[in-house]
CSV table of C-alpha atoms in Angstrom, one decimal:
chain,number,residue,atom,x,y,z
A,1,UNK,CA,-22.6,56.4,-2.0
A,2,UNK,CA,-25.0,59.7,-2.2
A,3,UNK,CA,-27.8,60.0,0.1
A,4,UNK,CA,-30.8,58.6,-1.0
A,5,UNK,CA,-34.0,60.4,0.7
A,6,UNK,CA,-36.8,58.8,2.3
A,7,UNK,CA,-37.1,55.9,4.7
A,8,UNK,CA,-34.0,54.1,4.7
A,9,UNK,CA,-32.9,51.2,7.0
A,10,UNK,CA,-29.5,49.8,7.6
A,11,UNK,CA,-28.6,46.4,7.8
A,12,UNK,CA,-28.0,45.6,11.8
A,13,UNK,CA,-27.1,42.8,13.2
A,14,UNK,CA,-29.0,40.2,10.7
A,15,UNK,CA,-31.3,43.1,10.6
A,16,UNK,CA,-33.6,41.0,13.7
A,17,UNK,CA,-34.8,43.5,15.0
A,18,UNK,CA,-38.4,45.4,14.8
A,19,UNK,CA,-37.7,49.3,13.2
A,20,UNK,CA,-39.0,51.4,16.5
A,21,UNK,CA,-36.7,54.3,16.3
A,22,UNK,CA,-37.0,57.4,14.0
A,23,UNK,CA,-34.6,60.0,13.4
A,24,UNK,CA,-34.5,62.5,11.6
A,25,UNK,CA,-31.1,63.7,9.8
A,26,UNK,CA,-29.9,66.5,7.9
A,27,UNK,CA,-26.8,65.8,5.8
A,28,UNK,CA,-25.5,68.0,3.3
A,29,UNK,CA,-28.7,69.7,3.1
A,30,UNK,CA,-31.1,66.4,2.4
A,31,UNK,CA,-33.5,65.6,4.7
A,32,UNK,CA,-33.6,61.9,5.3
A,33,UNK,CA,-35.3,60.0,7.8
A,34,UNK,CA,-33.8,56.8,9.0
A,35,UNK,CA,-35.4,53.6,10.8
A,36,UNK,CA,-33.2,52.0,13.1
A,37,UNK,CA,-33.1,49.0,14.5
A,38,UNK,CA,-34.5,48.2,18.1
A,39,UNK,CA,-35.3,45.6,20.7
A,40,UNK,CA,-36.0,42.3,18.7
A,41,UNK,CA,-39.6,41.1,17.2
A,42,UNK,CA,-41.9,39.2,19.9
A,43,UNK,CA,-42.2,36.0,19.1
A,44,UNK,CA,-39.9,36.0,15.9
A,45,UNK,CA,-38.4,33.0,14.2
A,46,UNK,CA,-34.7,32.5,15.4
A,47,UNK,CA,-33.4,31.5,12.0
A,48,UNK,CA,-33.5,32.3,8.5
A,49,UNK,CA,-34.3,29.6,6.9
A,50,UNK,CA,-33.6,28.5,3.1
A,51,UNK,CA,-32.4,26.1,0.4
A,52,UNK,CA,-29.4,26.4,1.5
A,53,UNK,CA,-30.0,25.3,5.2
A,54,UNK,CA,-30.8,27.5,8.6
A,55,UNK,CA,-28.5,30.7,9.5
A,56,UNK,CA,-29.1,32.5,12.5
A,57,UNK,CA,-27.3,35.9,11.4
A,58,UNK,CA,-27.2,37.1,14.7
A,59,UNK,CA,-25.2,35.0,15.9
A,60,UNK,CA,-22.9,33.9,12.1
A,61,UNK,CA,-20.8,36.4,10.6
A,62,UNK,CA,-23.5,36.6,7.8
A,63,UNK,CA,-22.3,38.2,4.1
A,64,UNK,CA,-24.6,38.6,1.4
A,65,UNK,CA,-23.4,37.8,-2.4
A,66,UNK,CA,-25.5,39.8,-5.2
A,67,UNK,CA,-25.1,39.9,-8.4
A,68,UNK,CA,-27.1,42.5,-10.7
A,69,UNK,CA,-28.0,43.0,-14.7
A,70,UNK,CA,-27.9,39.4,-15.6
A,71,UNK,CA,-28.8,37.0,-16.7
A,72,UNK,CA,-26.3,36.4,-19.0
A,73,UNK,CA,-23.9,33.6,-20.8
A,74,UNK,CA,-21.9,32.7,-17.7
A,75,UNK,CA,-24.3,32.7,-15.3
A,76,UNK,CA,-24.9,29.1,-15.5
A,77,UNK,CA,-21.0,28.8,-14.5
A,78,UNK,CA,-21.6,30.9,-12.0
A,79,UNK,CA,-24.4,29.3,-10.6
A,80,UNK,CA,-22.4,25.7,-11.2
A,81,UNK,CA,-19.7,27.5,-8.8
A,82,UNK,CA,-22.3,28.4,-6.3
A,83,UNK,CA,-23.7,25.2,-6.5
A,84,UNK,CA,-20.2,22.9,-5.8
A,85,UNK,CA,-19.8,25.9,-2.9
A,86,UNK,CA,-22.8,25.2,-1.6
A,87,UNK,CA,-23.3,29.4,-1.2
A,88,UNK,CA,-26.9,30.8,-1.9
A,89,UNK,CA,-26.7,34.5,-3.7
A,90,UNK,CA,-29.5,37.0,-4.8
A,91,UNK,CA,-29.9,38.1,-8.2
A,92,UNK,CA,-30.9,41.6,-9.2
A,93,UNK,CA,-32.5,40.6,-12.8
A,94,UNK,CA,-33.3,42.6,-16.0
A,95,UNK,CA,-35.7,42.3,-18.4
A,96,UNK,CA,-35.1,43.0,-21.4
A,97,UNK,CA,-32.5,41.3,-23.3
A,98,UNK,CA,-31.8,39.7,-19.9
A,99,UNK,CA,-35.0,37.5,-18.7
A,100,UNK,CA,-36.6,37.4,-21.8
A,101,UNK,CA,-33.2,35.8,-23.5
A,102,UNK,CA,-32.4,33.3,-20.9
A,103,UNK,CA,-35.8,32.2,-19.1
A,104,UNK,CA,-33.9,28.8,-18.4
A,105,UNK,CA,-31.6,30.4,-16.6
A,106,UNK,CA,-33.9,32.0,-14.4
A,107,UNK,CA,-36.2,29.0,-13.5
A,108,UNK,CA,-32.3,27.5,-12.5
A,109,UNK,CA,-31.4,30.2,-10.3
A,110,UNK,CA,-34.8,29.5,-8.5
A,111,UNK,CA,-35.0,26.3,-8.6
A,112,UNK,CA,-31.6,26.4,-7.2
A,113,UNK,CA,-32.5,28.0,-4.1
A,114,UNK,CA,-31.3,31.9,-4.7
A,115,UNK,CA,-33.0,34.9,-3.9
A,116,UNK,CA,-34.7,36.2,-7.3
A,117,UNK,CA,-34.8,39.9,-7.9
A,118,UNK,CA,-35.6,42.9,-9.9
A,119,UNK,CA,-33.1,45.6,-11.3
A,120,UNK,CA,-35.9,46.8,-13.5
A,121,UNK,CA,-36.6,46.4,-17.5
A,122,UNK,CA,-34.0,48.3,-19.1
A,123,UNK,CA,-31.5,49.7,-16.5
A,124,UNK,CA,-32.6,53.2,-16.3
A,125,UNK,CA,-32.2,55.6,-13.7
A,126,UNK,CA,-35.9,55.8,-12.2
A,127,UNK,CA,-34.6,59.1,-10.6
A,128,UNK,CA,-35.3,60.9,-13.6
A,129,UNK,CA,-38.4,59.0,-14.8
A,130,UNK,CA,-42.2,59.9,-14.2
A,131,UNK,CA,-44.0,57.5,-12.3
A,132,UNK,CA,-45.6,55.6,-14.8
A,133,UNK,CA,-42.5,55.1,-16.6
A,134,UNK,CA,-40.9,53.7,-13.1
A,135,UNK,CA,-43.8,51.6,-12.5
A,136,UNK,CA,-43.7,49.9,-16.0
A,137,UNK,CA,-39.9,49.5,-15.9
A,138,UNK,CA,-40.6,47.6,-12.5
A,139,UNK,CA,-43.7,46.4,-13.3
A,140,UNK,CA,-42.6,44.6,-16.5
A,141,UNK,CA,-39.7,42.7,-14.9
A,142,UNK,CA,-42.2,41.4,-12.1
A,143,UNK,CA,-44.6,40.2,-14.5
A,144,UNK,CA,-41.9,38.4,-16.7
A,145,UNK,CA,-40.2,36.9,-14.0
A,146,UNK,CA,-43.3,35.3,-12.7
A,147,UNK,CA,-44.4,34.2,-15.7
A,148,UNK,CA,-41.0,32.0,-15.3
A,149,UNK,CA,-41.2,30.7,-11.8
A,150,UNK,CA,-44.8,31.7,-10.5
A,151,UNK,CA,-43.3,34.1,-8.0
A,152,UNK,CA,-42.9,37.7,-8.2
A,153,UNK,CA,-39.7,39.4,-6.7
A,154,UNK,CA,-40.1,40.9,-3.2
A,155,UNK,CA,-37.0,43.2,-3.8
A,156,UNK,CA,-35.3,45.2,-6.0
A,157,UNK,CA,-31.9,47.5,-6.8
A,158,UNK,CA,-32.3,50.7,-8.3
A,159,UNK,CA,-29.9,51.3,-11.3
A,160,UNK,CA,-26.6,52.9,-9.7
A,161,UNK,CA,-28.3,52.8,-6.5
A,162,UNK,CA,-30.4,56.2,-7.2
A,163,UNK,CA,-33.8,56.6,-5.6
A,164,UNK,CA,-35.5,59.1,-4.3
A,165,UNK,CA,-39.3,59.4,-2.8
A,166,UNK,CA,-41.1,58.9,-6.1
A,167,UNK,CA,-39.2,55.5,-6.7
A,168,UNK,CA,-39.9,54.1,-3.0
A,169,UNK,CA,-43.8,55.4,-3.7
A,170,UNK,CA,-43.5,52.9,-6.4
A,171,UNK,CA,-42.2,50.7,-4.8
A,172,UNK,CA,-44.1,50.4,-2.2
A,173,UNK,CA,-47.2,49.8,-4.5
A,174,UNK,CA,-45.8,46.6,-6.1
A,175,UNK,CA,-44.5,45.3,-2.7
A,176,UNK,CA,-40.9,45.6,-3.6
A,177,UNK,CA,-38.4,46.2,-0.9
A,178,UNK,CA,-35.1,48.6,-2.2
A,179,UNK,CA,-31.6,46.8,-1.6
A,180,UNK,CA,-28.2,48.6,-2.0
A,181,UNK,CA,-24.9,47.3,-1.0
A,182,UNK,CA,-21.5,47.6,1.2
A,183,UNK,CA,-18.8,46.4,-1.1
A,184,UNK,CA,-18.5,47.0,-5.0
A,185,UNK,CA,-15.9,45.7,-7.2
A,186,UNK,CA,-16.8,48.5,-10.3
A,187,UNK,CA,-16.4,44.9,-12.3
A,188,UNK,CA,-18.0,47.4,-15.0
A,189,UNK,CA,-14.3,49.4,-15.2
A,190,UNK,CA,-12.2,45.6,-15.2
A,191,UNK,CA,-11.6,42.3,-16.6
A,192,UNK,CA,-8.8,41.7,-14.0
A,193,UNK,CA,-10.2,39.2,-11.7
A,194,UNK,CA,-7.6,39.4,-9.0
A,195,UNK,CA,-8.7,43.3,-9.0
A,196,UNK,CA,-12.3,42.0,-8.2
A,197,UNK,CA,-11.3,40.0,-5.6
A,198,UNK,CA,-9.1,41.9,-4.0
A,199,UNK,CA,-11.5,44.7,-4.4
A,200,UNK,CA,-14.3,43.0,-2.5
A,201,UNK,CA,-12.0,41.5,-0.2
A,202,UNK,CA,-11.1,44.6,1.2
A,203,UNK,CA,-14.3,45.6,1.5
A,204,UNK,CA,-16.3,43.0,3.2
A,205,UNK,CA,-17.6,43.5,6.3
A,206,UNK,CA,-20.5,41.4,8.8
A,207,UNK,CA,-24.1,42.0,7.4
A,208,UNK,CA,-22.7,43.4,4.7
A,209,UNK,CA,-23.6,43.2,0.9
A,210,UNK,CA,-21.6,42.7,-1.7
A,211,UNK,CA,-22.2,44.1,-5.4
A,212,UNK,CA,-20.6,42.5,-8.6
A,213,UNK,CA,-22.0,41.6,-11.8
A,214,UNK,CA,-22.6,38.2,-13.9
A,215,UNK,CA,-22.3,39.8,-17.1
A,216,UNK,CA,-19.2,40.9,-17.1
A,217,UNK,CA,-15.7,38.6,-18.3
A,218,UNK,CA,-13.8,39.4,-14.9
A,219,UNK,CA,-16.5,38.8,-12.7
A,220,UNK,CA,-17.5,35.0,-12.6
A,221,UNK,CA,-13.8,34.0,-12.2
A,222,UNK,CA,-13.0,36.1,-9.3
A,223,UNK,CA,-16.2,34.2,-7.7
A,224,UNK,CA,-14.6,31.2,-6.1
A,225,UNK,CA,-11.8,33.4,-4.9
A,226,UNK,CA,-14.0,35.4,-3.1
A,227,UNK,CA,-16.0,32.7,-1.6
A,228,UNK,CA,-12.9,30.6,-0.2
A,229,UNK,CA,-11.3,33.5,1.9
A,230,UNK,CA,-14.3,34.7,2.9
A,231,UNK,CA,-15.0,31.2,4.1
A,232,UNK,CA,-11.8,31.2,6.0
A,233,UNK,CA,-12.3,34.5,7.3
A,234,UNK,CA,-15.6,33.0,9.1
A,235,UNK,CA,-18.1,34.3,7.2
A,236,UNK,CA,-21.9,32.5,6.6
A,237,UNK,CA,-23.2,33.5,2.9
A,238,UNK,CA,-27.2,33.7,3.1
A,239,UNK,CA,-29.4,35.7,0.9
A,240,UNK,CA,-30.7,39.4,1.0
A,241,UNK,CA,-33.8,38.3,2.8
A,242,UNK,CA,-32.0,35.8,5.3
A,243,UNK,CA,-29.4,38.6,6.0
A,244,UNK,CA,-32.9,40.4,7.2
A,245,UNK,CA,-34.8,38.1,9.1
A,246,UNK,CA,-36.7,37.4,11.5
A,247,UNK,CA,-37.8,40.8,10.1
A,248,UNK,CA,-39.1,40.7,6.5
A,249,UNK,CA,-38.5,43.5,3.9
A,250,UNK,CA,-41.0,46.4,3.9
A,251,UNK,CA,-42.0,47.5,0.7
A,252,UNK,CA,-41.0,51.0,-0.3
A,253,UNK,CA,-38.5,50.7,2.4
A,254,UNK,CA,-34.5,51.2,1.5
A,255,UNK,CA,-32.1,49.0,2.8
A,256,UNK,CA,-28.9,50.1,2.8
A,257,UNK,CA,-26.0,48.0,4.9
């Protein structure tokens, strides 16, 4: 993954602990300055807690399971899947073409319990957009997703993971948080679901992140693969912002795992 400029925060150890250290890196030329993670929050809760019951991800082997672009026609399989699982994910919506076409679908996935999020209006690459043009292609998504559950999202996922300081400037205005990821099937280059899972299987690590996509043909089958051995291997699936807590996402802010 290229290095993405500005304040950027990895994913520690369920990500408990306050930000109190700064440093300040210089890697292949880019300036980039880093919050790492210190001695815990006073008085923070000791578990993350959700639809899906209370995690303490410092002490599970916590995974995240996100899936971005949708929705589409099989996420409500997928969500049946994650449903009979009884695993919470975090969806990166879009828009246009996206929330606008399948509103139903997005009051389930709320109403289910899973993290709802924004992946902007039309998928474009905000790196190479003025500000206005980032803030409406944020902006738009927020306002149409609300309209559908009463909430607004609290994080986000640039398109291809490119952001820079002008995106998190944005960002940071609409309180949205900037999530990237640890394991990536490229379900965009394959309809072989073994491929995806063993793809992500390789991949996944603790407090990691894992990217796929509901709107692809070989993604949704290689789901309950995924969450079975993952299962066996130990691992607790909680959302983005259960992955995080006690601490809670800082607008502007990127978290990369």
């Amino acid at each position: 993954m290229s290095v993405v400029p500005g304040k950027t925060t990895s994913f520690g150890s369920g990500l408990t602990a306050a930000l109190v250290t700064v440093l300040t890196l210089t890697l292949g030329g880019c300036a980039m300055e880093t919050t790492a993670p210190g001695s815990a929050r006073a008085g923070a809760a000791a578990d993350a807690k959700g639809a899906f019951g209370q995690v303490d991800c410092r002490k599970a082997k916590c995974i995240a399971l996100t899936f971005d672009a949708g929705p589409a026609k099989d996420t409500p399989r997928l969500l049946d899947v994650l449903k009979e699982k009884k695993v919470p994910a975090t969806f990166f919506l879009l828009g246009e073409n996206h929330v606008l076409k399948h509103p139903e679908t997005v009051r389930r996935i709320a109403a289910e319990g899973h993290e709802v999020a924004n992946h902007t209006w039309s998928h474009q690459i905000l790196t190479e957009k003025k500000p206005a043009e980032i803030r409406a292609e944020l902006e738009r998504t927020q306002l149409a997703i609300e309209e559908i559950t009463g909430k607004r999202p609290r994080l986000m996922r640039p398109p291809q993971g490119r952001t820079d300081d002008t995106v998190s400037g944005v960002c940071e205005e609409l309180g949205l948080s900037q999530v990237l990821w640890s394991a990536t099937a490229k379900d965009y280059s394959t309809n072989d679901s073994a491929l995806i899972r063993k793809r992500i299987l390789d991949q996944a690590g603790k407090d990691g992140v894992i990217l796929l996509h509901d709107i692809y043909k070989g993604t949704v089958p290689a789901v309950p693969g995924i969450i079975d051995t993952l299962k066996e291997r130990g691992y607790t699936f909680v959302t983005v912002p259960q992955l995080m807590a006690p601490a809670e996402p800082v607008p502007g802010t990127v978290y990369r795992p």
